[in-house]
XYZ file of C-alpha atoms in Angstrom:
306
model
C 180.450 132.638 102.212
C 177.104 131.188 101.129
C 175.382 133.211 103.824
C 177.152 136.359 102.652
C 176.101 135.725 99.064
C 172.523 135.186 100.197
C 172.437 138.478 102.056
C 173.726 140.289 98.985
C 170.960 139.095 96.691
C 168.527 141.693 95.307
C 165.584 139.921 96.946
C 167.218 140.098 100.360
C 168.055 143.788 99.947
C 164.468 144.471 98.845
C 163.073 142.672 101.885
C 165.368 144.643 104.178
C 164.243 147.886 102.569
C 160.563 146.952 102.986
C 161.091 146.055 106.644
C 162.886 149.334 107.302
C 160.094 151.276 105.588
C 157.420 149.469 107.603
C 159.351 150.121 110.809
C 159.727 153.798 109.922
C 155.987 154.128 109.345
C 155.173 152.429 112.615
C 157.526 154.791 114.433
C 155.866 157.908 113.006
C 154.042 159.722 115.822
C 150.429 158.555 116.078
C 150.177 156.817 112.717
C 151.703 153.489 113.764
C 149.449 153.266 116.808
C 146.374 154.059 114.746
C 147.261 151.414 112.161
C 147.706 148.821 114.901
C 144.349 149.877 116.345
C 142.713 149.506 112.911
C 144.306 146.072 112.511
C 142.888 144.949 115.864
C 139.444 146.328 114.997
C 139.389 144.484 111.670
C 140.077 141.197 113.473
C 137.795 141.892 116.454
C 135.008 142.616 113.994
C 135.082 138.927 113.112
C 133.716 138.040 116.552
C 130.927 140.617 116.270
C 129.924 139.493 112.780
C 129.971 135.797 113.652
C 127.795 136.260 116.740
C 125.468 138.661 114.930
C 125.199 136.299 111.979
C 124.283 133.387 114.235
C 121.545 135.474 115.859
C 120.223 136.570 112.460
C 120.305 132.987 111.185
C 118.528 131.344 114.122
C 116.339 134.236 115.319
C 115.453 136.223 112.169
C 112.042 137.443 113.340
C 113.412 138.764 116.627
C 116.269 140.439 114.747
C 113.833 142.179 112.410
C 111.961 143.652 115.355
C 115.239 145.194 116.515
C 115.413 146.913 113.114
C 112.020 148.468 113.830
C 109.761 146.049 111.927
C 106.489 145.315 113.704
C 106.318 141.887 115.384
C 103.370 140.862 113.184
C 105.265 141.537 109.943
C 108.501 140.108 111.338
C 106.738 136.830 112.127
C 105.988 136.143 108.452
C 107.827 132.858 107.681
C 108.950 133.785 104.143
C 110.377 137.152 105.218
C 112.188 135.510 108.127
C 113.669 132.756 105.958
C 114.919 135.199 103.306
C 116.458 137.316 106.060
C 118.456 134.263 107.162
C 120.566 134.752 104.015
C 121.674 138.080 105.461
C 122.771 136.209 108.576
C 124.748 133.726 106.480
C 126.658 136.608 104.893
C 127.465 137.996 108.350
C 128.791 134.586 109.430
C 130.924 134.380 106.296
C 132.402 137.839 106.919
C 132.943 136.954 110.564
C 134.813 133.736 109.722
C 137.071 135.662 107.356
C 137.799 138.234 110.043
C 138.626 135.536 112.593
C 140.716 133.171 110.494
C 142.086 135.024 107.460
C 144.850 137.587 107.281
C 143.914 141.197 106.550
C 144.127 141.877 102.822
C 143.603 145.083 100.922
C 141.036 143.523 98.583
C 139.055 142.136 101.516
C 138.973 145.511 103.251
C 137.886 147.165 99.989
C 135.009 144.698 99.731
C 134.017 145.268 103.345
C 134.047 149.032 102.845
C 131.770 148.748 99.814
C 129.520 146.448 101.868
C 129.379 149.079 104.613
C 128.210 151.714 102.129
C 125.569 149.516 100.481
C 124.344 148.372 103.907
C 124.006 151.964 105.100
C 122.076 152.800 101.945
C 119.614 149.966 102.538
C 119.348 150.866 106.236
C 118.514 154.495 105.413
C 115.901 153.465 102.820
C 114.448 150.935 105.280
C 113.643 153.776 107.690
C 113.190 156.897 105.583
C 111.710 155.583 102.309
C 109.632 152.485 103.039
C 109.199 153.295 106.771
C 109.550 149.724 107.982
C 111.904 150.813 110.749
C 112.494 153.793 112.994
C 115.442 155.678 114.485
C 115.531 153.949 117.841
C 118.466 153.401 120.174
C 118.514 149.701 119.311
C 118.736 150.356 115.565
C 121.055 153.382 115.601
C 123.663 151.873 117.902
C 124.695 148.433 116.606
C 123.171 148.741 113.142
C 124.090 152.275 112.088
C 126.763 154.032 114.153
C 128.889 150.885 114.410
C 128.936 150.530 110.620
C 129.995 154.168 110.224
C 132.818 153.541 112.687
C 133.957 150.417 110.829
C 133.799 152.275 107.507
C 136.045 154.992 108.946
C 138.515 152.383 110.225
C 138.646 150.646 106.847
C 139.134 153.932 105.012
C 142.042 154.925 107.255
C 143.633 151.483 106.906
C 143.331 151.534 103.108
C 144.891 154.997 102.912
C 147.810 154.529 105.289
C 148.537 150.775 105.446
C 151.538 149.727 103.364
C 150.272 146.653 101.505
C 150.977 145.347 97.990
C 148.380 145.656 95.269
C 146.579 142.955 93.374
C 149.148 142.887 90.550
C 152.006 142.173 92.959
C 149.996 139.411 94.618
C 149.137 137.775 91.305
C 152.748 137.702 90.145
C 153.619 135.653 93.221
C 151.262 132.812 92.304
C 152.285 129.528 90.752
C 150.804 128.412 87.447
C 148.222 126.053 88.924
C 147.262 128.724 91.398
C 146.700 130.953 88.397
C 143.978 128.653 87.057
C 142.330 128.592 90.465
C 142.635 132.381 90.571
C 140.671 132.585 87.327
C 137.789 130.593 88.832
C 137.988 132.728 91.989
C 137.675 135.895 89.908
C 134.803 134.363 87.948
C 133.006 133.770 91.232
C 133.606 137.408 92.099
C 131.858 138.506 88.917
C 129.005 136.070 89.600
C 128.471 137.462 93.094
C 128.539 141.074 91.905
C 126.157 140.307 89.042
C 123.862 138.413 91.421
C 123.824 141.338 93.879
C 122.922 143.733 91.057
C 120.236 141.397 89.706
C 118.676 140.816 93.132
C 118.697 144.516 94.034
C 117.311 145.704 90.695
C 114.846 142.886 89.966
C 113.879 141.176 93.236
C 110.560 139.854 91.894
C 112.272 138.209 88.920
C 114.788 136.592 91.245
C 112.042 135.151 93.432
C 110.173 133.979 90.332
C 113.296 132.135 89.180
C 113.059 130.139 92.409
C 109.378 129.424 91.828
C 108.258 131.862 94.530
C 105.183 133.877 93.545
C 103.681 136.982 95.080
C 105.429 138.191 98.219
C 104.790 141.033 100.610
C 106.698 144.290 100.322
C 108.641 143.781 103.553
C 109.575 140.222 102.498
C 110.902 141.624 99.218
C 113.056 144.050 101.181
C 114.824 141.132 102.845
C 116.521 140.619 99.478
C 117.958 144.133 99.582
C 119.566 143.406 102.953
C 121.135 140.254 101.515
C 122.294 141.943 98.302
C 123.936 144.750 100.295
C 126.427 142.231 101.703
C 126.656 140.010 98.624
C 128.895 142.653 97.039
C 131.599 141.826 99.612
C 132.527 138.338 98.305
C 132.226 139.786 94.820
C 134.927 142.375 95.452
C 137.042 139.814 97.321
C 137.011 137.532 94.303
C 138.181 140.329 92.022
C 140.622 142.096 94.327
C 142.380 139.327 96.286
C 144.463 136.287 95.387
C 142.971 132.902 96.163
C 144.100 131.433 99.482
C 143.164 128.431 101.646
C 142.068 130.492 104.659
C 139.404 132.410 102.750
C 138.251 129.324 100.805
C 137.582 127.474 104.064
C 135.324 130.327 105.150
C 133.521 130.357 101.811
C 133.000 126.600 102.043
C 131.051 127.155 105.258
C 129.044 129.880 103.540
C 128.272 127.586 100.592
C 126.616 124.955 102.750
C 124.699 127.453 104.876
C 123.395 129.219 101.751
C 122.445 125.885 100.208
C 120.451 124.982 103.313
C 118.507 128.280 103.164
C 117.958 127.953 99.415
C 116.659 124.410 99.834
C 114.217 125.597 102.487
C 113.006 128.503 100.323
C 112.552 126.285 97.271
C 110.896 123.370 99.043
C 108.639 125.454 101.309
C 107.650 128.408 99.135
C 108.809 127.802 95.558
C 109.462 124.954 93.177
C 112.263 123.156 91.406
C 112.507 125.469 88.432
C 115.564 125.789 86.220
C 116.713 128.789 88.257
C 116.251 126.914 91.511
C 118.192 123.888 90.279
C 120.956 126.124 88.906
C 121.285 127.920 92.248
C 121.506 124.638 94.159
C 124.058 123.157 91.756
C 126.186 126.299 91.929
C 126.097 126.659 95.717
C 126.092 122.997 96.717
C 128.119 121.301 93.966
C 130.312 123.433 91.711
C 131.911 125.970 94.044
C 132.197 123.598 97.048
C 133.926 120.981 94.866
C 136.224 123.669 93.491
C 137.140 124.811 97.015
C 137.728 121.260 98.253
C 139.945 120.504 95.245
C 141.889 123.714 95.815
C 142.342 123.011 99.531
C 143.525 119.455 98.855
C 145.930 120.596 96.134
C 147.333 123.444 98.216
C 147.888 121.128 101.181
C 149.855 118.627 99.056
C 152.035 121.151 97.298
C 154.183 123.956 98.494
C 152.137 127.089 99.046
C 152.893 130.088 96.851
C 155.010 132.876 98.321
C 152.094 134.865 99.697
C 152.912 138.433 100.503
C 152.093 138.838 104.169
C 149.957 141.855 104.878
C 149.821 143.334 108.340
């Protein structure tokens, strides 16, 4: 009798209806197969981004030559070290793709990152003429991004996933406070991307770094093109342990690059100290506290998205 009452609850009937609707969509000719293909691509992309990010992080000068920059310019230490930040962002995106579930807000952020990346890539070749349309640059750096953008667009249009409002209603109260900080970080990342892209010299000055070459300044545009991704994720997804673990890795990698830039080329200005405190202290401590709290208490009823 208890089982019968449970199956007659509104929540149970709603879940059955959602499962039937998802099954019906998967059985539609072609569409279900394409959605499964998109889902696999979004996860497989994590491997590509992680490997690419590691190469960009440890071999920045060699990576820049593959984008068409001359070996002499690519060997400049400051340009190479700034470009490592771009590699850190790729590693962060790769970790999310490998370990986190596919969420609508994450895919929206990745799609925006694709568009900003393509814009910087086009300007890199056609406006400032640091690169060229070679097979090495067009293949992995241009056509692949167009393909991923098409996959994300199709998934966002046809995948049946709940919106941000439905996700937020499922959170507990203490998760709600953490969600507020997570959204604040999203605004910080978006504002930082806009500031870096619009005023790169002022950003470098805030770190105590003086005059830089034009191609070294353009390394900031590459970084800012991907910095919009965590910004959108913070605003369009609910906070979860899997994504926070990935961001914790990104925090420490970014802090290492920032420390190198400040100690080697800049100085410990107020902006430099603020950046280090934010990336190495505040947000990492917030993530650790959230991970510890979520492991000790029952997780909120996350809405699984496939």
